[in-house]
């Protein structure tokens, strides 16, 4: 499989997210290893989205979020549920759009360049698996179209993770 990174301009966000979803489907096809799929998912997102300085996963382990595969600068390893943008999104099981991270109480700064952030929770068979977290150096970088687009991408990732969970059951 070869992957030619394309940069979309995202002037038509729904259309570009739909194209990105097709690329992600190809990347995930036939593979159910969680780490491999998480690594390729965040690499695709980081390569494709403009104005992004961090994109990656936190997975729920023993009651807290632990950093997983990502693209960007080294990050905080553990985030408690209910803390930071990631822990708040995870606890509420809601996508969080943060136009100004400095105005978000308890925001955890990993890369000081980050000005805005979006976090999408990952729910597999009703259980919280973790979150997808994306940072931007541009204030107000993410809007509802990004939220819907990224939720459509994480739905594919979650479907693959669900198949992996099923395959590992005795
Ligand atoms: N900003 C996040 C922490 C993770 S870093 O952005 C990669 C938060 O407040 O939860």
Tab-separated table of N, CA and C and ligand atoms in Angstrom:
chain	number	residue	atom	x	y	z
A	1	UNK	N	0.854	-1.188	0.000
A	1	UNK	CA	0.000	0.000	0.000
A	1	UNK	C	0.888	1.235	0.000
A	2	UNK	N	0.601	2.136	-0.900
A	2	UNK	CA	1.359	3.383	-0.861
A	2	UNK	C	0.381	4.509	-0.567
A	3	UNK	N	0.883	5.501	0.139
A	3	UNK	CA	0.010	6.609	0.492
A	3	UNK	C	0.655	7.922	0.077
A	4	UNK	N	0.002	8.619	-0.821
A	4	UNK	CA	0.504	9.920	-1.256
A	4	UNK	C	-0.248	10.984	-0.472
A	5	UNK	N	0.459	11.631	0.459
A	5	UNK	CA	-0.202	12.647	1.296
A	5	UNK	C	-0.723	13.782	0.420
A	6	UNK	N	-1.987	14.065	0.583
A	6	UNK	CA	-2.586	15.186	-0.142
A	6	UNK	C	-2.960	16.230	0.878
A	7	UNK	N	-2.766	17.461	0.525
A	7	UNK	CA	-3.232	18.512	1.425
A	7	UNK	C	-4.486	19.101	0.815
A	8	UNK	N	-5.531	19.058	1.547
A	8	UNK	CA	-6.776	19.659	1.088
A	8	UNK	C	-6.800	21.100	1.579
A	9	UNK	N	-7.585	21.951	0.894
A	9	UNK	CA	-7.635	23.330	1.374
A	9	UNK	C	-8.756	23.525	2.405
A	10	UNK	N	-9.675	22.558	2.482
A	10	UNK	CA	-10.765	22.603	3.458
A	10	UNK	C	-11.617	23.870	3.330
A	11	UNK	N	-11.687	24.388	2.102
A	11	UNK	CA	-12.647	25.479	1.893
A	11	UNK	C	-14.062	24.931	1.877
A	12	UNK	N	-14.194	23.676	1.400
A	12	UNK	CA	-15.473	22.959	1.501
A	12	UNK	C	-15.244	21.812	2.481
A	13	UNK	N	-15.426	22.114	3.764
A	13	UNK	CA	-15.045	21.135	4.794
A	13	UNK	C	-15.784	19.805	4.669
A	14	UNK	N	-17.124	19.813	4.498
A	14	UNK	CA	-17.796	18.500	4.402
A	14	UNK	C	-17.237	17.649	3.255
A	15	UNK	N	-16.964	18.279	2.105
A	15	UNK	CA	-16.449	17.513	0.952
A	15	UNK	C	-15.048	16.990	1.237
A	16	UNK	N	-14.190	17.833	1.827
A	16	UNK	CA	-12.816	17.399	2.078
A	16	UNK	C	-12.758	16.338	3.182
A	17	UNK	N	-13.591	16.479	4.202
A	17	UNK	CA	-13.621	15.424	5.223
A	17	UNK	C	-14.136	14.111	4.629
A	18	UNK	N	-15.078	14.202	3.675
A	18	UNK	CA	-15.583	12.977	3.030
A	18	UNK	C	-14.460	12.294	2.239
A	19	UNK	N	-13.616	13.093	1.572
A	19	UNK	CA	-12.484	12.506	0.832
A	19	UNK	C	-11.459	11.915	1.799
A	20	UNK	N	-11.233	12.607	2.888
A	20	UNK	CA	-10.293	12.109	3.895
A	20	UNK	C	-10.800	10.808	4.518
A	21	UNK	N	-12.116	10.729	4.677
A	21	UNK	CA	-12.717	9.515	5.235
A	21	UNK	C	-12.470	8.318	4.308
A	22	UNK	N	-12.543	8.581	2.995
A	22	UNK	CA	-12.269	7.498	2.038
A	22	UNK	C	-10.809	7.045	2.145
A	23	UNK	N	-9.917	8.015	2.327
A	23	UNK	CA	-8.491	7.648	2.478
A	23	UNK	C	-8.274	6.862	3.762
A	24	UNK	N	-8.956	7.269	4.818
A	24	UNK	CA	-8.800	6.558	6.098
A	24	UNK	C	-9.336	5.136	5.983
A	25	UNK	N	-10.454	4.978	5.270
A	25	UNK	CA	-11.033	3.641	5.101
A	25	UNK	C	-10.025	2.702	4.434
A	26	UNK	N	-9.283	3.232	3.464
A	26	UNK	CA	-8.260	2.420	2.786
A	26	UNK	C	-7.147	2.061	3.768
A	27	UNK	N	-6.738	3.048	4.579
A	27	UNK	CA	-5.649	2.802	5.539
A	27	UNK	C	-6.026	1.760	6.586
A	28	UNK	N	-7.289	1.745	6.985
A	28	UNK	CA	-7.719	0.857	8.078
A	28	UNK	C	-8.208	-0.504	7.573
A	29	UNK	N	-8.429	-0.612	6.263
A	29	UNK	CA	-9.042	-1.836	5.711
A	29	UNK	C	-8.233	-3.081	6.063
A	30	UNK	N	-8.920	-4.055	6.655
A	30	UNK	CA	-8.292	-5.351	6.926
A	30	UNK	C	-7.322	-5.355	8.093
A	31	UNK	N	-7.246	-4.241	8.833
A	31	UNK	CA	-6.297	-4.187	9.961
A	31	UNK	C	-7.072	-3.874	11.239
A	32	UNK	N	-6.871	-4.656	12.267
A	32	UNK	CA	-7.586	-4.349	13.507
A	32	UNK	C	-6.647	-4.132	14.699
A	33	UNK	N	-5.361	-3.914	14.423
A	33	UNK	CA	-4.444	-3.582	15.520
A	33	UNK	C	-4.671	-2.125	15.945
A	34	UNK	N	-5.023	-1.946	17.199
A	34	UNK	CA	-5.430	-0.621	17.697
A	34	UNK	C	-4.310	0.418	17.555
A	35	UNK	N	-3.097	0.058	17.941
A	35	UNK	CA	-1.987	1.029	17.906
A	35	UNK	C	-1.628	1.373	16.462
A	36	UNK	N	-1.592	0.351	15.613
A	36	UNK	CA	-1.273	0.610	14.197
A	36	UNK	C	-2.317	1.534	13.587
A	37	UNK	N	-3.587	1.256	13.855
A	37	UNK	CA	-4.650	2.086	13.282
A	37	UNK	C	-4.647	3.503	13.869
A	38	UNK	N	-4.351	3.614	15.164
A	38	UNK	CA	-4.294	4.944	15.782
A	38	UNK	C	-3.138	5.742	15.178
A	39	UNK	N	-2.001	5.076	14.963
A	39	UNK	CA	-0.826	5.761	14.406
A	39	UNK	C	-1.134	6.273	13.000
A	40	UNK	N	-1.720	5.428	12.168
A	40	UNK	CA	-2.017	5.866	10.804
A	40	UNK	C	-3.127	6.905	10.766
A	41	UNK	N	-4.105	6.794	11.664
A	41	UNK	CA	-5.203	7.770	11.675
A	41	UNK	C	-4.684	9.163	12.012
A	42	UNK	N	-3.860	9.273	13.057
A	42	UNK	CA	-3.393	10.618	13.420
A	42	UNK	C	-2.353	11.128	12.426
A	43	UNK	N	-1.592	10.227	11.793
A	43	UNK	CA	-0.634	10.670	10.767
A	43	UNK	C	-1.385	11.248	9.571
A	44	UNK	N	-2.477	10.583	9.182
A	44	UNK	CA	-3.289	11.076	8.059
A	44	UNK	C	-3.878	12.450	8.380
A	45	UNK	N	-4.451	12.575	9.574
A	45	UNK	CA	-5.082	13.839	9.975
A	45	UNK	C	-4.044	14.959	10.040
A	46	UNK	N	-2.894	14.654	10.617
A	46	UNK	CA	-1.844	15.677	10.779
A	46	UNK	C	-1.313	16.134	9.420
A	47	UNK	N	-1.213	15.192	8.482
A	47	UNK	CA	-0.706	15.536	7.145
A	47	UNK	C	-1.736	16.330	6.348
A	48	UNK	N	-3.004	16.052	6.581
A	48	UNK	CA	-4.048	16.620	5.718
A	48	UNK	C	-4.596	17.953	6.203
A	49	UNK	N	-4.731	18.110	7.523
A	49	UNK	CA	-5.404	19.323	8.022
A	49	UNK	C	-4.450	20.515	8.078
A	50	UNK	N	-4.860	21.650	7.550
A	50	UNK	CA	-4.023	22.840	7.687
A	50	UNK	C	-4.063	23.399	9.107
A	51	UNK	N	-2.993	24.094	9.480
A	51	UNK	CA	-2.936	24.809	10.767
A	51	UNK	C	-3.153	23.900	11.972
A	52	UNK	N	-2.435	22.794	12.002
A	52	UNK	CA	-2.539	21.873	13.138
A	52	UNK	C	-1.130	21.601	13.660
A	53	UNK	N	-0.921	21.718	14.969
A	53	UNK	CA	0.429	21.461	15.490
A	53	UNK	C	0.515	20.207	16.365
A	54	UNK	N	-0.621	19.550	16.602
A	54	UNK	CA	-0.592	18.288	17.365
A	54	UNK	C	-1.868	17.525	17.025
A	55	UNK	N	-1.733	16.236	16.766
A	55	UNK	CA	-2.918	15.395	16.529
A	55	UNK	C	-2.601	14.008	17.061
A	56	UNK	N	-3.448	13.520	17.962
A	56	UNK	CA	-3.156	12.199	18.497
A	56	UNK	C	-4.223	11.679	19.424
A	57	UNK	N	-3.900	10.553	20.034
A	57	UNK	CA	-4.864	9.819	20.843
A	57	UNK	C	-4.455	9.768	22.312
A	58	UNK	N	-5.457	9.784	23.167
A	58	UNK	CA	-5.310	9.376	24.566
A	58	UNK	C	-6.258	8.206	24.770
A	59	UNK	N	-5.767	7.149	25.408
A	59	UNK	CA	-6.605	5.974	25.660
A	59	UNK	C	-6.852	5.808	27.159
A	60	UNK	N	-8.058	5.364	27.492
A	60	UNK	CA	-8.434	5.154	28.897
A	60	UNK	C	-7.747	3.893	29.420
A	61	UNK	N	-6.939	4.069	30.475
A	61	UNK	CA	-6.249	2.933	31.086
A	61	UNK	C	-6.343	3.085	32.596
A	62	UNK	N	-6.925	2.091	33.267
A	62	UNK	CA	-7.050	2.112	34.725
A	62	UNK	C	-7.617	3.450	35.221
A	63	UNK	N	-8.644	3.935	34.545
A	63	UNK	CA	-9.372	5.102	35.040
A	63	UNK	C	-8.796	6.451	34.672
A	64	UNK	N	-7.700	6.482	33.910
A	64	UNK	CA	-7.203	7.788	33.446
A	64	UNK	C	-6.785	7.690	31.991
A	65	UNK	N	-6.643	8.872	31.361
A	65	UNK	CA	-6.235	8.907	29.952
A	65	UNK	C	-4.711	8.867	29.876
A	66	UNK	N	-4.205	8.019	28.983
A	66	UNK	CA	-2.755	7.886	28.785
A	66	UNK	C	-2.473	8.131	27.305
A	67	UNK	N	-1.445	8.936	27.032
A	67	UNK	CA	-1.174	9.302	25.642
A	67	UNK	C	-0.857	8.062	24.797
A	68	UNK	N	-1.356	8.083	23.568
A	68	UNK	CA	-1.106	7.009	22.608
A	68	UNK	C	-0.360	7.579	21.414
A	69	UNK	N	-0.518	6.961	20.250
A	69	UNK	CA	0.154	7.470	19.057
A	69	UNK	C	-0.261	8.912	18.767
A	70	UNK	N	0.725	9.723	18.355
A	70	UNK	CA	0.420	11.112	18.014
A	70	UNK	C	1.460	11.652	17.057
A	71	UNK	N	1.161	12.831	16.490
A	71	UNK	CA	2.092	13.603	15.679
A	71	UNK	C	2.200	14.965	16.342
A	72	UNK	N	3.422	15.442	16.524
A	72	UNK	CA	3.609	16.742	17.161
A	72	UNK	C	4.669	16.641	18.237
A	73	UNK	N	4.740	17.678	19.062
A	73	UNK	CA	5.755	17.701	20.117
A	73	UNK	C	5.378	16.757	21.253
A	74	UNK	N	6.376	16.329	22.056
A	74	UNK	CA	6.081	15.449	23.192
A	74	UNK	C	4.952	16.028	24.051
A	75	UNK	N	4.118	15.148	24.582
A	75	UNK	CA	2.882	15.586	25.235
A	75	UNK	C	2.812	15.109	26.678
A	76	UNK	N	1.901	15.708	27.429
A	76	UNK	CA	1.551	15.214	28.769
A	76	UNK	C	1.155	13.745	28.635
A	77	UNK	N	1.686	12.886	29.501
A	77	UNK	CA	1.417	11.446	29.370
A	77	UNK	C	0.044	11.084	29.940
A	78	UNK	N	-0.268	11.566	31.141
A	78	UNK	CA	-1.514	11.155	31.794
A	78	UNK	C	-2.415	12.352	32.055
A	79	UNK	N	-3.720	12.171	31.765
A	79	UNK	CA	-4.721	13.213	32.020
A	79	UNK	C	-5.876	12.548	32.768
A	80	UNK	N	-6.204	13.090	33.937
A	80	UNK	CA	-7.305	12.518	34.724
A	80	UNK	C	-8.648	12.840	34.076
A	81	UNK	N	-9.587	11.921	34.202
A	81	UNK	CA	-10.945	12.175	33.701
A	81	UNK	C	-11.479	13.427	34.387
A	82	UNK	N	-12.102	14.313	33.589
A	82	UNK	CA	-12.646	15.550	34.144
A	82	UNK	C	-11.639	16.682	34.156
A	83	UNK	N	-10.375	16.402	33.819
A	83	UNK	CA	-9.344	17.445	33.812
A	83	UNK	C	-8.940	17.795	32.382
A	84	UNK	N	-8.535	19.058	32.189
A	84	UNK	CA	-8.112	19.489	30.862
A	84	UNK	C	-9.239	19.354	29.853
A	85	UNK	N	-8.909	19.653	28.611
A	85	UNK	CA	-9.923	19.542	27.558
A	85	UNK	C	-10.199	18.060	27.281
A	86	UNK	N	-9.118	17.266	27.266
A	86	UNK	CA	-9.276	15.833	26.968
A	86	UNK	C	-10.108	15.124	28.035
A	87	UNK	N	-9.749	15.359	29.298
A	87	UNK	CA	-10.455	14.679	30.388
A	87	UNK	C	-11.900	15.136	30.508
A	88	UNK	N	-12.169	16.403	30.141
A	88	UNK	CA	-13.541	16.917	30.195
A	88	UNK	C	-14.375	16.293	29.078
A	89	UNK	N	-13.806	16.233	27.878
A	89	UNK	CA	-14.509	15.605	26.755
A	89	UNK	C	-14.798	14.134	27.068
A	90	UNK	N	-13.807	13.462	27.631
A	90	UNK	CA	-13.963	12.036	27.946
A	90	UNK	C	-15.049	11.832	29.006
A	91	UNK	N	-15.020	12.657	30.063
A	91	UNK	CA	-15.988	12.501	31.150
A	91	UNK	C	-17.408	12.787	30.673
A	92	UNK	N	-17.546	13.801	29.793
A	92	UNK	CA	-18.885	14.155	29.285
A	92	UNK	C	-19.287	13.310	28.091
A	93	UNK	N	-18.310	12.613	27.513
A	93	UNK	CA	-18.528	11.851	26.269
A	93	UNK	C	-19.089	12.762	25.183
A	94	UNK	N	-18.509	13.947	25.099
A	94	UNK	CA	-18.955	14.957	24.130
A	94	UNK	C	-17.761	15.524	23.396
A	95	UNK	N	-17.963	15.815	22.098
A	95	UNK	CA	-16.940	16.543	21.360
A	95	UNK	C	-16.847	17.952	21.931
A	96	UNK	N	-15.612	18.404	22.208
A	96	UNK	CA	-15.419	19.752	22.742
A	96	UNK	C	-14.640	20.599	21.749
A	97	UNK	N	-15.221	21.742	21.418
A	97	UNK	CA	-14.567	22.743	20.574
A	97	UNK	C	-14.099	23.856	21.500
A	98	UNK	N	-12.793	24.123	21.499
A	98	UNK	CA	-12.263	25.178	22.370
A	98	UNK	C	-11.591	26.231	21.492
A	99	UNK	N	-12.292	27.340	21.213
A	99	UNK	CA	-11.734	28.355	20.308
A	99	UNK	C	-10.525	29.080	20.884
A	100	UNK	N	-10.452	29.160	22.236
A	100	UNK	CA	-9.323	29.844	22.892
A	100	UNK	C	-8.922	29.003	24.099
A	101	UNK	N	-7.809	28.279	23.964
A	101	UNK	CA	-7.435	27.361	25.052
A	101	UNK	C	-7.128	28.123	26.346
A	102	UNK	N	-6.694	29.377	26.215
A	102	UNK	CA	-6.359	30.128	27.430
A	102	UNK	C	-7.606	30.486	28.238
A	103	UNK	N	-8.754	30.420	27.585
A	103	UNK	CA	-10.005	30.733	28.281
A	103	UNK	C	-10.669	29.477	28.841
A	104	UNK	N	-10.051	28.299	28.620
A	104	UNK	CA	-10.653	27.051	29.109
A	104	UNK	C	-10.052	26.730	30.475
A	105	UNK	N	-10.874	26.740	31.530
A	105	UNK	CA	-10.335	26.488	32.862
A	105	UNK	C	-9.702	25.096	32.934
A	106	UNK	N	-8.464	25.033	33.369
A	106	UNK	CA	-7.810	23.735	33.537
A	106	UNK	C	-7.161	23.195	32.281
A	107	UNK	N	-7.150	23.995	31.207
A	107	UNK	CA	-6.487	23.538	29.978
A	107	UNK	C	-5.043	23.130	30.296
A	108	UNK	N	-4.626	21.984	29.730
A	108	UNK	CA	-3.259	21.497	29.940
A	108	UNK	C	-2.452	21.842	28.695
A	109	UNK	N	-1.458	22.698	28.851
A	109	UNK	CA	-0.648	23.122	27.703
A	109	UNK	C	0.474	22.114	27.474
A	110	UNK	N	0.501	21.509	26.290
A	110	UNK	CA	1.597	20.605	25.939
A	110	UNK	C	2.582	21.360	25.071
A	111	UNK	N	2.089	21.896	23.976
A	111	UNK	CA	2.893	22.736	23.088
A	111	UNK	C	2.375	24.151	23.302
A	112	UNK	N	3.263	25.061	23.717
A	112	UNK	CA	2.804	26.422	24.036
A	112	UNK	C	2.272	27.152	22.798
A	113	UNK	N	2.533	26.594	21.604
A	113	UNK	CA	2.005	27.218	20.381
A	113	UNK	C	0.494	27.037	20.261
A	114	UNK	N	-0.072	26.085	20.975
A	114	UNK	CA	-1.494	25.775	20.798
A	114	UNK	C	-2.373	26.942	21.243
A	115	UNK	N	-3.323	27.318	20.387
A	115	UNK	CA	-4.267	28.400	20.716
A	115	UNK	C	-5.713	27.914	20.728
A	116	UNK	N	-6.008	26.886	19.909
A	116	UNK	CA	-7.360	26.331	19.917
A	116	UNK	C	-7.253	24.819	19.823
A	117	UNK	N	-8.356	24.134	20.148
A	117	UNK	CA	-8.277	22.677	20.312
A	117	UNK	C	-9.645	22.058	20.049
A	118	UNK	N	-9.621	20.809	19.570
A	118	UNK	CA	-10.858	20.030	19.469
A	118	UNK	C	-10.573	18.633	19.992
A	119	UNK	N	-11.497	18.099	20.769
A	119	UNK	CA	-11.345	16.751	21.309
A	119	UNK	C	-12.623	15.964	21.030
A	120	UNK	N	-12.451	14.765	20.454
A	120	UNK	CA	-13.589	13.907	20.099
A	120	UNK	C	-13.484	12.617	20.925
A	121	UNK	N	-14.507	12.294	21.710
A	121	UNK	CA	-14.447	11.054	22.490
A	121	UNK	C	-14.651	9.833	21.600
A	122	UNK	N	-14.053	8.723	22.013
A	122	UNK	CA	-14.157	7.461	21.261
A	122	UNK	C	-14.938	6.470	22.118
A	123	UNK	N	-16.099	6.072	21.633
A	123	UNK	CA	-16.952	5.150	22.384
A	123	UNK	C	-17.079	3.851	21.587
A	124	UNK	N	-16.679	2.730	22.194
A	124	UNK	CA	-16.762	1.431	21.524
A	124	UNK	C	-17.725	0.545	22.305
A	125	UNK	N	-18.799	0.129	21.641
A	125	UNK	CA	-19.810	-0.719	22.292
A	125	UNK	C	-20.244	-0.123	23.630
A	126	UNK	N	-20.460	1.189	23.662
A	126	UNK	CA	-20.960	1.853	24.871
A	126	UNK	C	-19.889	2.181	25.897
A	127	UNK	N	-18.653	1.745	25.666
A	127	UNK	CA	-17.585	1.991	26.642
A	127	UNK	C	-16.621	3.052	26.096
A	128	UNK	N	-16.125	3.896	27.014
A	128	UNK	CA	-15.161	4.924	26.621
A	128	UNK	C	-13.802	4.280	26.340
A	129	UNK	N	-13.319	4.439	25.112
A	129	UNK	CA	-11.999	3.907	24.732
A	129	UNK	C	-10.924	4.964	24.938
A	130	UNK	N	-11.262	6.227	24.678
A	130	UNK	CA	-10.293	7.317	24.784
A	130	UNK	C	-10.785	8.526	24.033
A	131	UNK	N	-9.848	9.362	23.580
A	131	UNK	CA	-10.216	10.562	22.821
A	131	UNK	C	-9.207	10.775	21.694
A	132	UNK	N	-9.679	11.471	20.654
A	132	UNK	CA	-8.806	12.046	19.629
A	132	UNK	C	-8.669	13.528	19.967
A	133	UNK	N	-7.428	14.020	20.034
A	133	UNK	CA	-7.166	15.406	20.421
A	133	UNK	C	-6.384	16.093	19.304
A	134	UNK	N	-6.819	17.280	18.892
A	134	UNK	CA	-6.117	18.036	17.857
A	134	UNK	C	-5.947	19.482	18.322
A	135	UNK	N	-4.711	19.985	18.200
A	135	UNK	CA	-4.389	21.368	18.595
A	135	UNK	C	-4.036	22.192	17.372
A	136	UNK	N	-4.328	23.477	17.453
A	136	UNK	CA	-3.961	24.401	16.377
A	136	UNK	C	-3.286	25.639	16.963
A	137	UNK	N	-2.305	26.196	16.234
A	137	UNK	CA	-1.710	27.460	16.685
A	137	UNK	C	-2.599	28.666	16.356
A	138	UNK	N	-3.714	28.417	15.618
A	138	UNK	CA	-4.605	29.519	15.213
A	138	UNK	C	-5.834	29.557	16.113
A	139	UNK	N	-6.118	30.697	16.732
A	139	UNK	CA	-7.327	30.796	17.562
A	139	UNK	C	-8.575	30.519	16.712
A	140	UNK	N	-9.547	29.814	17.289
A	140	UNK	CA	-10.807	29.566	16.586
A	140	UNK	C	-10.657	28.712	15.338
A	141	UNK	N	-9.635	27.868	15.302
A	141	UNK	CA	-9.351	27.066	14.102
A	141	UNK	C	-10.470	26.073	13.776
A	142	UNK	N	-11.135	25.539	14.801
A	142	UNK	CA	-12.097	24.453	14.583
A	142	UNK	C	-13.532	24.956	14.748
A	143	UNK	N	-14.422	24.435	13.871
A	143	UNK	CA	-15.838	24.804	13.978
A	143	UNK	C	-16.691	23.533	13.937
A	144	UNK	N	-17.993	23.735	13.838
A	144	UNK	CA	-18.901	22.582	13.860
A	144	UNK	C	-18.656	21.637	12.685
A	145	UNK	N	-18.241	22.196	11.528
A	145	UNK	CA	-17.964	21.341	10.362
A	145	UNK	C	-16.759	20.435	10.651
A	146	UNK	N	-15.750	20.984	11.371
A	146	UNK	CA	-14.621	20.135	11.773
A	146	UNK	C	-15.093	19.069	12.757
A	147	UNK	N	-15.961	19.469	13.676
A	147	UNK	CA	-16.447	18.506	14.664
A	147	UNK	C	-17.151	17.340	13.969
A	148	UNK	N	-18.062	17.667	13.028
A	148	UNK	CA	-18.797	16.590	12.343
A	148	UNK	C	-17.835	15.758	11.493
A	149	UNK	N	-16.897	16.438	10.806
A	149	UNK	CA	-15.949	15.732	9.944
A	149	UNK	C	-15.058	14.794	10.741
A	150	UNK	N	-14.534	15.294	11.859
A	150	UNK	CA	-13.643	14.459	12.669
A	150	UNK	C	-14.413	13.324	13.345
A	151	UNK	N	-15.672	13.585	13.707
A	151	UNK	CA	-16.497	12.495	14.262
A	151	UNK	C	-16.708	11.402	13.216
A	152	UNK	N	-16.824	11.802	11.939
A	152	UNK	CA	-17.008	10.775	10.900
A	152	UNK	C	-15.718	9.961	10.721
A	153	UNK	N	-14.567	10.599	10.939
A	153	UNK	CA	-13.302	9.859	10.857
A	153	UNK	C	-13.145	8.928	12.065
A	154	UNK	N	-13.454	9.438	13.255
A	154	UNK	CA	-13.292	8.588	14.435
A	154	UNK	C	-14.284	7.431	14.422
A	155	UNK	N	-15.431	7.618	13.756
A	155	UNK	CA	-16.394	6.508	13.661
A	155	UNK	C	-15.759	5.316	12.943
A	156	UNK	N	-14.963	5.595	11.919
A	156	UNK	CA	-14.271	4.511	11.211
A	156	UNK	C	-13.245	3.839	12.119
A	157	UNK	N	-12.484	4.675	12.844
A	157	UNK	CA	-11.468	4.140	13.759
A	157	UNK	C	-12.128	3.281	14.843
A	158	UNK	N	-13.240	3.786	15.371
A	158	UNK	CA	-13.958	3.072	16.430
A	158	UNK	C	-14.527	1.740	15.904
A	159	UNK	N	-15.005	1.737	14.657
A	159	UNK	CA	-15.543	0.494	14.082
A	159	UNK	C	-14.439	-0.559	14.001
A	160	UNK	N	-13.238	-0.135	13.591
A	160	UNK	CA	-12.107	-1.067	13.517
A	160	UNK	C	-11.735	-1.552	14.918
A	161	UNK	N	-11.777	-0.635	15.905
A	161	UNK	CA	-11.447	-1.017	17.282
A	161	UNK	C	-12.485	-1.991	17.830
A	162	UNK	N	-13.754	-1.803	17.449
A	162	UNK	CA	-14.817	-2.714	17.884
A	162	UNK	C	-14.603	-4.105	17.317
A	163	UNK	N	-14.175	-4.169	16.058
A	163	UNK	CA	-13.907	-5.473	15.444
A	163	UNK	C	-12.731	-6.154	16.147
A	164	UNK	N	-11.721	-5.337	16.544
A	164	UNK	CA	-10.563	-5.905	17.232
A	164	UNK	C	-10.979	-6.476	18.582
A	165	UNK	N	-11.869	-5.733	19.283
A	165	UNK	CA	-12.325	-6.208	20.593
A	165	UNK	C	-13.089	-7.513	20.454
A	166	UNK	N	-13.906	-7.587	19.407
A	166	UNK	CA	-14.686	-8.825	19.166
A	166	UNK	C	-13.758	-9.991	18.847
A	167	UNK	N	-12.745	-9.712	18.018
A	167	UNK	CA	-11.831	-10.771	17.582
A	167	UNK	C	-11.038	-11.328	18.760
A	168	UNK	N	-10.795	-10.490	19.793
A	168	UNK	CA	-9.959	-10.955	20.914
A	168	UNK	C	-10.774	-11.692	21.978
A	169	UNK	N	-12.130	-11.681	21.801
A	169	UNK	CA	-12.960	-12.399	22.791
A	169	UNK	C	-12.870	-13.906	22.561
A	170	UNK	N	-12.815	-14.687	23.647
A	170	UNK	CA	-12.710	-16.135	23.474
A	170	UNK	C	-13.969	-16.738	22.853
B	1	LIG	N1	-4.510	20.221	25.908
B	1	LIG	C1	-4.922	18.923	26.373
B	1	LIG	C2	-3.748	18.081	26.794
B	1	LIG	C3	-3.145	17.300	25.706
B	1	LIG	S1	-2.120	18.177	24.700
B	1	LIG	O1	-2.901	19.234	24.033
B	1	LIG	C4	-1.498	17.207	23.537
B	1	LIG	C5	-5.906	19.073	27.511
B	1	LIG	O2	-6.117	20.178	28.007
B	1	LIG	O3	-6.468	18.062	27.921
